[in-house]
Every structure is written in structure tokens, then in C-alpha cells.
Coordinates of C-alpha atoms in Angstrom, one line a residue:
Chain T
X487 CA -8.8 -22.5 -22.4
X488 CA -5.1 -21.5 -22.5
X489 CA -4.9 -17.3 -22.1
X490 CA -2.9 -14.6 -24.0
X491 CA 0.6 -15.5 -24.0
X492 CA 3.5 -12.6 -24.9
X493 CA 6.8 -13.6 -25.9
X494 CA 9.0 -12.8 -24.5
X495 CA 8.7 -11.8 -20.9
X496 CA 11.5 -9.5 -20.4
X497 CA 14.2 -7.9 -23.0
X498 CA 17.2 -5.7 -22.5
X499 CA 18.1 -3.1 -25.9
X500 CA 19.6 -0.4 -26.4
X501 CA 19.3 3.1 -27.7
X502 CA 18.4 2.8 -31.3
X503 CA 18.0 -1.1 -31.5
X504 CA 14.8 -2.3 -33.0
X505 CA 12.4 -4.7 -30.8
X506 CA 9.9 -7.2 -32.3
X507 CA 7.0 -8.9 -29.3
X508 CA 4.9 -11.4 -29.5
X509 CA 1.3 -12.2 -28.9
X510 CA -1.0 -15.4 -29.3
X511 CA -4.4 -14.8 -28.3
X512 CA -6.8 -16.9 -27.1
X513 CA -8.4 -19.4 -29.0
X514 CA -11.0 -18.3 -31.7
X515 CA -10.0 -14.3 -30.8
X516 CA -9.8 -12.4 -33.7
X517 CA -9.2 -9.4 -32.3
X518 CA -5.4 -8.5 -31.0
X519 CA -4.8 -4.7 -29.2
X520 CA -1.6 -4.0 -28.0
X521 CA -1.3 -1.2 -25.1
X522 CA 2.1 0.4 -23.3
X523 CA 2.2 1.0 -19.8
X524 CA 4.4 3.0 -18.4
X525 CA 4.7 5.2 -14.7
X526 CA 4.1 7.9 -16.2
X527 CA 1.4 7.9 -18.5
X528 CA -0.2 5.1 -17.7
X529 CA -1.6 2.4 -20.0
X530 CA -1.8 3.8 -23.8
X531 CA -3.5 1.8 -26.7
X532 CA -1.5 1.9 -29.4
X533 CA -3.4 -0.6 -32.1
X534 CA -5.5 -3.4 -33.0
X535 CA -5.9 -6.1 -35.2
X536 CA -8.6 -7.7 -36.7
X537 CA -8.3 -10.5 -39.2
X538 CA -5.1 -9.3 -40.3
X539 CA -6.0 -5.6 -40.9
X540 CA -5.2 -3.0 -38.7
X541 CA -8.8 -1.8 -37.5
X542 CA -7.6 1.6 -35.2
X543 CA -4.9 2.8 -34.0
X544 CA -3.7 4.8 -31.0
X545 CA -1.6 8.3 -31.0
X546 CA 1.8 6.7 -31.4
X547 CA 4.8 7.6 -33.8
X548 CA 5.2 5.4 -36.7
X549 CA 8.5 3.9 -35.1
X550 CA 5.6 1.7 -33.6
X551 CA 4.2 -1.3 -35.8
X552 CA 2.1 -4.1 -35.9
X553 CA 0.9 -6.9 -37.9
X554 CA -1.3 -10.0 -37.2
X555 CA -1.4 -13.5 -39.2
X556 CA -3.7 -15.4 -40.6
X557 CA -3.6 -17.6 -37.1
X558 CA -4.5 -14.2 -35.3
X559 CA -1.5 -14.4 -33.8
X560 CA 0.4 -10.7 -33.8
X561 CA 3.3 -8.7 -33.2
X562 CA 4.1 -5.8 -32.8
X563 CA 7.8 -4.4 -33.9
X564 CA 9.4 -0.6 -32.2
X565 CA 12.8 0.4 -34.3
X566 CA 15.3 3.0 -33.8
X567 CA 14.6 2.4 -29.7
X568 CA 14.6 5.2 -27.1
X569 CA 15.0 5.3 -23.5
X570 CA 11.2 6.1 -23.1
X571 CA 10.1 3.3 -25.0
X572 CA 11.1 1.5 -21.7
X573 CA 7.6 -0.2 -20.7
X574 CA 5.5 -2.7 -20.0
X575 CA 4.0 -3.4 -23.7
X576 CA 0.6 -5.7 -23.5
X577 CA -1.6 -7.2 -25.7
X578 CA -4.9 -8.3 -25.2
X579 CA -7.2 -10.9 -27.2
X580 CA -11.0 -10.2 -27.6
X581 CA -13.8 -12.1 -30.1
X582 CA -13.9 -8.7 -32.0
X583 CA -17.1 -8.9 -32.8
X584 CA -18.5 -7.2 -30.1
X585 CA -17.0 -4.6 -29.2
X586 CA -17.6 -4.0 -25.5
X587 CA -13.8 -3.1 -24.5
X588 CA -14.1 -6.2 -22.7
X589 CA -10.0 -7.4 -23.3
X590 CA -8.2 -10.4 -21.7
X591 CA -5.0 -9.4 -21.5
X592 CA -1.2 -11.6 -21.5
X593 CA 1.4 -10.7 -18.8
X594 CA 3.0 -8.1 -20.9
X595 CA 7.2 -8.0 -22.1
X596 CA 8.9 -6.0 -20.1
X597 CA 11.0 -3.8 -22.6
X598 CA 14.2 -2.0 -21.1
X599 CA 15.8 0.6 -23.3
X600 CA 19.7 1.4 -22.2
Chain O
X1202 CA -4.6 16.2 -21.3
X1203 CA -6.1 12.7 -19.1
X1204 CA -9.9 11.9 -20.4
X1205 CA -10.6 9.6 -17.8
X1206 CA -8.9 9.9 -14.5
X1207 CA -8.9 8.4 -11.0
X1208 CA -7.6 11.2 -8.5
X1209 CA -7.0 8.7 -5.3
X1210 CA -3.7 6.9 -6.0
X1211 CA -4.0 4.8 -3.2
X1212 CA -7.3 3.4 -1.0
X1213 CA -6.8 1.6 2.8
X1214 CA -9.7 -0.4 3.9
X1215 CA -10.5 -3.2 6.5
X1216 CA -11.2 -6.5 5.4
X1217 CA -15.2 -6.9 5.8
X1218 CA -15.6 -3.0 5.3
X1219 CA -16.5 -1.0 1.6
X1220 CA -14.1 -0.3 -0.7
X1221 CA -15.3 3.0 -3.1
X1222 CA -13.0 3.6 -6.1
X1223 CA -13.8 6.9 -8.1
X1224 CA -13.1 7.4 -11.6
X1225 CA -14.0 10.7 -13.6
X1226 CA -14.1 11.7 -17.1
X1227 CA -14.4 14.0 -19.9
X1228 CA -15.3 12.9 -23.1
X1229 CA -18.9 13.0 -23.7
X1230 CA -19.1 10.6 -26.1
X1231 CA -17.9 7.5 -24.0
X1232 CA -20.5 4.7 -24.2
X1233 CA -19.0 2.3 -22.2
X1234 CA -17.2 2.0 -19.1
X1235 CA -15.3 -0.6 -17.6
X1236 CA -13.1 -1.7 -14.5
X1237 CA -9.9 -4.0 -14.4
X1238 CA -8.0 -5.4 -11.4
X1239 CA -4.1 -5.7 -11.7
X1240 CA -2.1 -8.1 -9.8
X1241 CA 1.5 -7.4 -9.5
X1242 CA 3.7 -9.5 -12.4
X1243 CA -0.1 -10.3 -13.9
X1244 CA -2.1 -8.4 -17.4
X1245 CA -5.2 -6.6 -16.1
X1246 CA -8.3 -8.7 -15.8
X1247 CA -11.7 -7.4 -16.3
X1248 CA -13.7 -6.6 -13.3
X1249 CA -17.1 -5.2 -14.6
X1250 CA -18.7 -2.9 -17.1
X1251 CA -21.3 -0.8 -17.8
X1252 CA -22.9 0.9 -20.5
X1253 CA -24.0 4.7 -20.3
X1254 CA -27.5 3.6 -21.0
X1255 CA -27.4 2.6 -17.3
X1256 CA -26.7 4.0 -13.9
X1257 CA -26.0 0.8 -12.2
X1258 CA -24.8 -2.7 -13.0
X1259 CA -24.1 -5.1 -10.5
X1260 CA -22.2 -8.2 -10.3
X1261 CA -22.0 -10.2 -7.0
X1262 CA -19.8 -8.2 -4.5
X1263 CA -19.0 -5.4 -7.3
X1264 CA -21.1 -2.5 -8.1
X1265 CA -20.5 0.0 -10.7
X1266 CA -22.4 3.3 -10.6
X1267 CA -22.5 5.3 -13.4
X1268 CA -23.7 9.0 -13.0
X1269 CA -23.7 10.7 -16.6
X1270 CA -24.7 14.4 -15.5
X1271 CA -21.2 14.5 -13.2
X1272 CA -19.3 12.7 -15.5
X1273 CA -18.3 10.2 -12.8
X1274 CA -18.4 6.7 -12.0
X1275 CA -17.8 4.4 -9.3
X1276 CA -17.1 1.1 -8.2
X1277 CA -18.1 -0.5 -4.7
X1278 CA -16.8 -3.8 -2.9
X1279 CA -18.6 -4.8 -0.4
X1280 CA -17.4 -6.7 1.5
X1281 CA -13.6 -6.0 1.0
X1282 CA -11.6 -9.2 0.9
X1283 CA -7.5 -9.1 1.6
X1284 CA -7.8 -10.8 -2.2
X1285 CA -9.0 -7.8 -3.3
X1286 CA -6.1 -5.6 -3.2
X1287 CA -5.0 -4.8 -6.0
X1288 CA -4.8 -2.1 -8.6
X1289 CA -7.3 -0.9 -10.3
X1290 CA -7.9 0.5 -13.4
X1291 CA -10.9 2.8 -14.7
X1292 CA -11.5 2.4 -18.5
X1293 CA -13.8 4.2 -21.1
X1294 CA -14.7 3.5 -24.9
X1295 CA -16.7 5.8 -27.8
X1296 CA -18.6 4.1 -30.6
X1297 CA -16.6 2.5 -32.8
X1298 CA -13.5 2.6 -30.9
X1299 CA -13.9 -1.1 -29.6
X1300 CA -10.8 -1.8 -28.1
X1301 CA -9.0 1.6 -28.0
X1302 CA -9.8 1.5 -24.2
X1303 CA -8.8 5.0 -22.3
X1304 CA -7.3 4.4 -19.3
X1305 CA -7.3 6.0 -15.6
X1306 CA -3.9 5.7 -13.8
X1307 CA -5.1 3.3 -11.6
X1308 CA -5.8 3.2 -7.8
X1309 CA -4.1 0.7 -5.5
X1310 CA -6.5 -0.4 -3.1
X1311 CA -5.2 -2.2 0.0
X1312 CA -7.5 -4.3 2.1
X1313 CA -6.4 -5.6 5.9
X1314 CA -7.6 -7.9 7.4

């Protein structure tokens, strides 16, 4: 079974840019969370999907988006970039039917923010 | 202010020994907690779980205790493999949350061998 895969790996933008990542999820997933980790403050869950609605969402300024398709696939978009958006942004695929907090997570896009 | 948090950055421990990580929270109304394991260039990967119904829930070499009174939970390796090192994360979920996983900061653990 092939695993999360984020698109892409590692970007380079700068101050006030907008960013859009993607995530596929593993097959048959319906759920799609996306988390930011950083030094600083860790790893921070910032929303999830569930067949296409957004079903919870994290303490994040509405600079930060999301959406997922019909394949379950998502993205996520960040506009107007700041340097502390630099971070390791990654999603993570579960059934989402049970919701044990049990995630498989991608290898994350490395976002740098000049 | 951190709901869950893991206080030891970093743990050193010889291959074949125990490795104990601690993890401590705040929120009573956590039902579930879980452990991932980070490689370097690699998404966390879950480890073990276990709900706050128990106090213990084992799986092969991991062991995840889970005393509710203290607020504190722990995970034991036995025995510590140079595979094992690692970073690892401490994670908590309420109710309906699901997915909104709270997050330690992670301890590294090292094992030599």
C-alpha cells in the first residue's frame, strides 16, 4: 500500500508570497489533517478533512487554508507569507471513522520563508 | 501554555538496557494517548496507544503506562535496540477531537551499542 505522499518536498518564498502543498493519502483514507512543526513550538494541528468538509480545525490565523477533493486528496494553501511560517508542514491520512488519533503521516514540505 | 509535555529533551541508553520516556499533561479531558517515533528526513510513525480507560497497554518490546491520578504517562523499551533512536513524540486527544492530536516536543532518545 503506497503511503502519504506531500508535494512538494522542499520550497523557497518569500515574505508575503502565497504557498499551496499537497497531500494524497493513503488509499481508501478519508480523513486528511495537516500539522506544522517547527523548533519552537513544536508540531501544531492546524485542520482536517473529511470527505471534503473541514471537520476541526486547529488555533491558526485564517492566512492558513485547506480544502480536500472528492479523491480525498487535499491541500492546504498559506498567503501573504511570513518568516515564521518557515516549517516543516505535514499531513497525515487516517480511515476517519475511528477516531483513535492513530495518523500515518507523509515526509512533510519543507517551507522556507525569506 | 504546553498541555502535554515531555521535560527530558534528550535520553542516553545502552543497547540491551531500558529506555523510559516520560510525558505529562494537563487537560483532563484527554481520552487517548499515543506515542510516535521520528526518523530524521521521515513523518512520524505511530508507535503505541492507549486509552485512559487503561493503565497499561503493551505491544511487543513497547509498554505504555498510563497513570491518570499524576497526570503522567510513560513509555518503556526494553530491550533498547541502536534502531531505536530516534525522536519521540508524546501525543493526547479529547472526545471528538479525532485527529487534532496535542503534541509533546519530543525526546530524542539515543541508544549505543
Amino acid at each position: 500500500k503506497a503511503g502519504v505522499t506531500q508535494t512538494p518536498r522542499y520550497l523557497i518564498k518569500t515574505r508575503g508570497q502565497q504557498v499551496t502543498l499537497s497531500c494524497s493519502p493513503i488509499s481508501g483514507h478519508r480523513s486528511v489533517s495537516w500539522y506544522q512543526q517547527t523548533p519552537g513550538q513544536g508540531l501544531q494541528f492546524l485542520f482536517e478533512y473529511f470527505s471534503e468538509t473541514q471537520r476541526n480545525k486547529g488555533n491558526f490565523p485564517g492566512r492558513f487554508s485547506g480544502r480536500q477533493f472528492s479523491n480525498s486528496r487535499s491541500e492546504m494553501n498559506v498567503s501573504t507569507l511570513e518568516l515564521g511560517d518557515s516549517a516543516l508542514y505535514l499531513c497525515a491520512s487516517s480511515p476517519g471513522t475511528m477516531n483513535t488519533g492513530e495518523l500515518f503521516f507523509g515526509e512533510g514540505s519543507r517551507l522556507t520563508v525569506l | 501554555d504546553q498541555q502535554v509535555k515531555q521535560n527530558s529533551p534528550s535520553l542516553s541508553v545502552q543497547e540491551g538496557r531500558i529506555s523510559i520516556l516520560n510525558c505529562d499533561y494537563t487537560n483532563s479531558m484527554f481520552d487517548y494517548f499515543l506515542w510516535y517515533k521520528k526518523y530524521p528526513a521521515e513523518g512520524p510513525t505511530f508507535l503505541i496507544s492507549i486509552s485512559s480507560i487503561k493503565d497499561k497497554n503493551e505491544d511487543g518490546r513497547f509498554t505504555v503506562f498510563l497513570n491518570k491520578s499524576a497526570k503522567h504517562l510513560s513509555l518503556h523499551i526494553v530491550p533498547s535496540q541502536p534502531g531505536d533512536s530516534a525522536v519521540y513524540f508524546c501525543a493526547a486527544s479529547a472526545g471528538q477531537a479525532g485527529t487534532a492530536l496535542i503534541f509533546g516536543k519530543g525526546t530524542t532518545l539515543s541508544v549505543s551499542s
